[in-house]
């Protein structure tokens, strides 16, 4: 019984040593890879922060191409969002609430499209309701 236990323990020890050796090899490979990555990043930083790169960036960078948001458009967008949010809360309309949120976050081109889509949807609903009302009136009269 003791010999069997000793044999099992020795096998476990052998498997454990093999596993540890494999883990050590994997760790060394990862360390080597990380070291190579760090060297590559250091070289890239050296190239990018060198005088030649700085001169090239200075020559090709044009601040006039930066997009700036005007405060007037931002104020108008905020006012439109506030107006729509107020109407949404008065009318209990989730569509208007969603539109107010879009106005607040998106550019007006998307908002205009959303308004047009909403108007088209409301017109379809209006036509459907008129047809339904006419149908009901006809059914009551016959």
GROMACS .gro file of C-alpha atoms in nm:
model
  142
    1UNK     CA    1   0.000   0.000   0.000
    2UNK     CA    2   0.283   0.238   0.090
    3UNK     CA    3   0.475   0.138  -0.226
    4UNK     CA    4   0.169   0.210  -0.440
    5UNK     CA    5   0.128   0.549  -0.276
    6UNK     CA    6   0.500   0.622  -0.327
    7UNK     CA    7   0.476   0.520  -0.691
    8UNK     CA    8   0.170   0.743  -0.744
    9UNK     CA    9   0.347   1.033  -0.573
   10UNK     CA   10   0.658   0.984  -0.789
   11UNK     CA   11   0.445   0.983  -1.106
   12UNK     CA   12   0.270   1.298  -0.990
   13UNK     CA   13   0.608   1.458  -0.919
   14UNK     CA   14   0.734   1.366  -1.268
   15UNK     CA   15   0.422   1.511  -1.433
   16UNK     CA   16   0.450   1.822  -1.220
   17UNK     CA   17   0.816   1.870  -1.317
   18UNK     CA   18   0.728   1.830  -1.688
   19UNK     CA   19   0.442   2.079  -1.654
   20UNK     CA   20   0.668   2.326  -1.474
   21UNK     CA   21   0.935   2.292  -1.744
   22UNK     CA   22   0.677   2.357  -2.017
   23UNK     CA   23   0.539   2.653  -1.827
   24UNK     CA   24   0.891   2.790  -1.778
   25UNK     CA   25   0.963   2.757  -2.152
   26UNK     CA   26   0.636   2.931  -2.242
   27UNK     CA   27   0.709   3.209  -1.994
   28UNK     CA   28   1.060   3.257  -2.136
   29UNK     CA   29   0.915   3.274  -2.490
   30UNK     CA   30   0.658   3.531  -2.379
   31UNK     CA   31   0.929   3.732  -2.206
   32UNK     CA   32   1.144   3.723  -2.518
   33UNK     CA   33   0.848   3.829  -2.733
   34UNK     CA   34   0.762   4.115  -2.496
   35UNK     CA   35   1.126   4.229  -2.500
   36UNK     CA   36   1.127   4.231  -2.882
   37UNK     CA   37   0.798   4.423  -2.883
   38UNK     CA   38   0.935   4.678  -2.640
   39UNK     CA   39   1.247   4.724  -2.853
   40UNK     CA   40   1.033   4.770  -3.166
   41UNK     CA   41   0.811   5.027  -2.992
   42UNK     CA   42   1.119   5.211  -2.864
   43UNK     CA   43   1.264   5.225  -3.215
   44UNK     CA   44   0.931   5.347  -3.355
   45UNK     CA   45   0.914   5.617  -3.089
   46UNK     CA   46   1.269   5.720  -3.166
   47UNK     CA   47   1.184   5.753  -3.534
   48UNK     CA   48   0.859   5.941  -3.468
   49UNK     CA   49   1.009   6.179  -3.215
   50UNK     CA   50   1.321   6.250  -3.421
   51UNK     CA   51   1.393   6.583  -3.586
   52UNK     CA   52   1.320   6.450  -3.937
   53UNK     CA   53   0.973   6.332  -3.835
   54UNK     CA   54   0.906   6.659  -3.653
   55UNK     CA   55   1.003   6.858  -3.962
   56UNK     CA   56   0.784   6.639  -4.184
   57UNK     CA   57   0.484   6.677  -3.950
   58UNK     CA   58   0.535   7.052  -3.937
   59UNK     CA   59   0.546   7.077  -4.316
   60UNK     CA   60   0.239   6.861  -4.378
   61UNK     CA   61   0.017   6.973  -4.088
   62UNK     CA   62  -0.235   7.240  -4.182
   63UNK     CA   63  -0.443   7.373  -3.892
   64UNK     CA   64  -0.690   7.526  -4.138
   65UNK     CA   65  -0.811   7.174  -4.216
   66UNK     CA   66  -0.925   7.111  -3.860
   67UNK     CA   67  -1.300   7.105  -3.819
   68UNK     CA   68  -1.432   7.342  -3.558
   69UNK     CA   69  -1.786   7.351  -3.429
   70UNK     CA   70  -1.934   7.695  -3.410
   71UNK     CA   71  -2.103   7.790  -3.087
   72UNK     CA   72  -2.394   7.937  -3.281
   73UNK     CA   73  -2.477   7.597  -3.434
   74UNK     CA   74  -2.432   7.435  -3.095
   75UNK     CA   75  -2.670   7.688  -2.935
   76UNK     CA   76  -2.927   7.633  -3.208
   77UNK     CA   77  -2.897   7.257  -3.169
   78UNK     CA   78  -2.945   7.285  -2.793
   79UNK     CA   79  -3.250   7.511  -2.838
   80UNK     CA   80  -3.404   7.274  -3.092
   81UNK     CA   81  -3.339   6.978  -2.864
   82UNK     CA   82  -3.497   7.157  -2.569
   83UNK     CA   83  -3.803   7.252  -2.776
   84UNK     CA   84  -3.849   6.895  -2.900
   85UNK     CA   85  -3.796   6.750  -2.552
   86UNK     CA   86  -4.061   6.984  -2.412
   87UNK     CA   87  -4.307   6.886  -2.684
   88UNK     CA   88  -4.226   6.519  -2.627
   89UNK     CA   89  -4.299   6.543  -2.254
   90UNK     CA   90  -4.623   6.738  -2.313
   91UNK     CA   91  -4.746   6.493  -2.578
   92UNK     CA   92  -4.596   6.185  -2.412
   93UNK     CA   93  -4.436   6.097  -2.745
   94UNK     CA   94  -4.138   5.861  -2.739
   95UNK     CA   95  -4.070   5.944  -3.104
   96UNK     CA   96  -4.027   6.313  -3.030
   97UNK     CA   97  -3.815   6.228  -2.728
   98UNK     CA   98  -3.590   6.016  -2.946
   99UNK     CA   99  -3.573   6.295  -3.201
  100UNK     CA  100  -3.479   6.546  -2.930
  101UNK     CA  101  -3.197   6.317  -2.819
  102UNK     CA  102  -3.075   6.282  -3.179
  103UNK     CA  103  -3.083   6.659  -3.225
  104UNK     CA  104  -2.872   6.698  -2.915
  105UNK     CA  105  -2.608   6.450  -3.031
  106UNK     CA  106  -2.615   6.432  -3.410
  107UNK     CA  107  -2.558   6.676  -3.689
  108UNK     CA  108  -2.868   6.839  -3.838
  109UNK     CA  109  -2.850   6.640  -4.160
  110UNK     CA  110  -2.948   6.325  -3.972
  111UNK     CA  111  -3.211   6.514  -3.777
  112UNK     CA  112  -3.369   6.652  -4.093
  113UNK     CA  113  -3.388   6.301  -4.235
  114UNK     CA  114  -3.542   6.175  -3.910
  115UNK     CA  115  -3.800   6.456  -3.919
  116UNK     CA  116  -3.883   6.378  -4.281
  117UNK     CA  117  -3.918   6.008  -4.199
  118UNK     CA  118  -4.140   6.090  -3.902
  119UNK     CA  119  -4.361   6.316  -4.113
  120UNK     CA  120  -4.392   6.046  -4.380
  121UNK     CA  121  -4.483   5.789  -4.112
  122UNK     CA  122  -4.742   6.023  -3.959
  123UNK     CA  123  -4.896   6.088  -4.302
  124UNK     CA  124  -4.921   5.712  -4.361
  125UNK     CA  125  -5.087   5.669  -4.022
  126UNK     CA  126  -5.326   5.955  -4.100
  127UNK     CA  127  -5.424   5.796  -4.432
  128UNK     CA  128  -5.474   5.459  -4.262
  129UNK     CA  129  -5.691   5.617  -3.993
  130UNK     CA  130  -5.901   5.801  -4.255
  131UNK     CA  131  -5.953   5.477  -4.447
  132UNK     CA  132  -6.047   5.297  -4.125
  133UNK     CA  133  -6.291   5.573  -4.028
  134UNK     CA  134  -6.450   5.571  -4.375
  135UNK     CA  135  -6.481   5.193  -4.354
  136UNK     CA  136  -6.648   5.215  -4.014
  137UNK     CA  137  -6.890   5.486  -4.131
  138UNK     CA  138  -6.981   5.279  -4.439
  139UNK     CA  139  -7.036   4.971  -4.222
  140UNK     CA  140  -7.264   5.162  -3.983
  141UNK     CA  141  -7.467   5.305  -4.272
  142UNK     CA  142  -7.530   4.968  -4.437
   0.00000   0.00000   0.00000
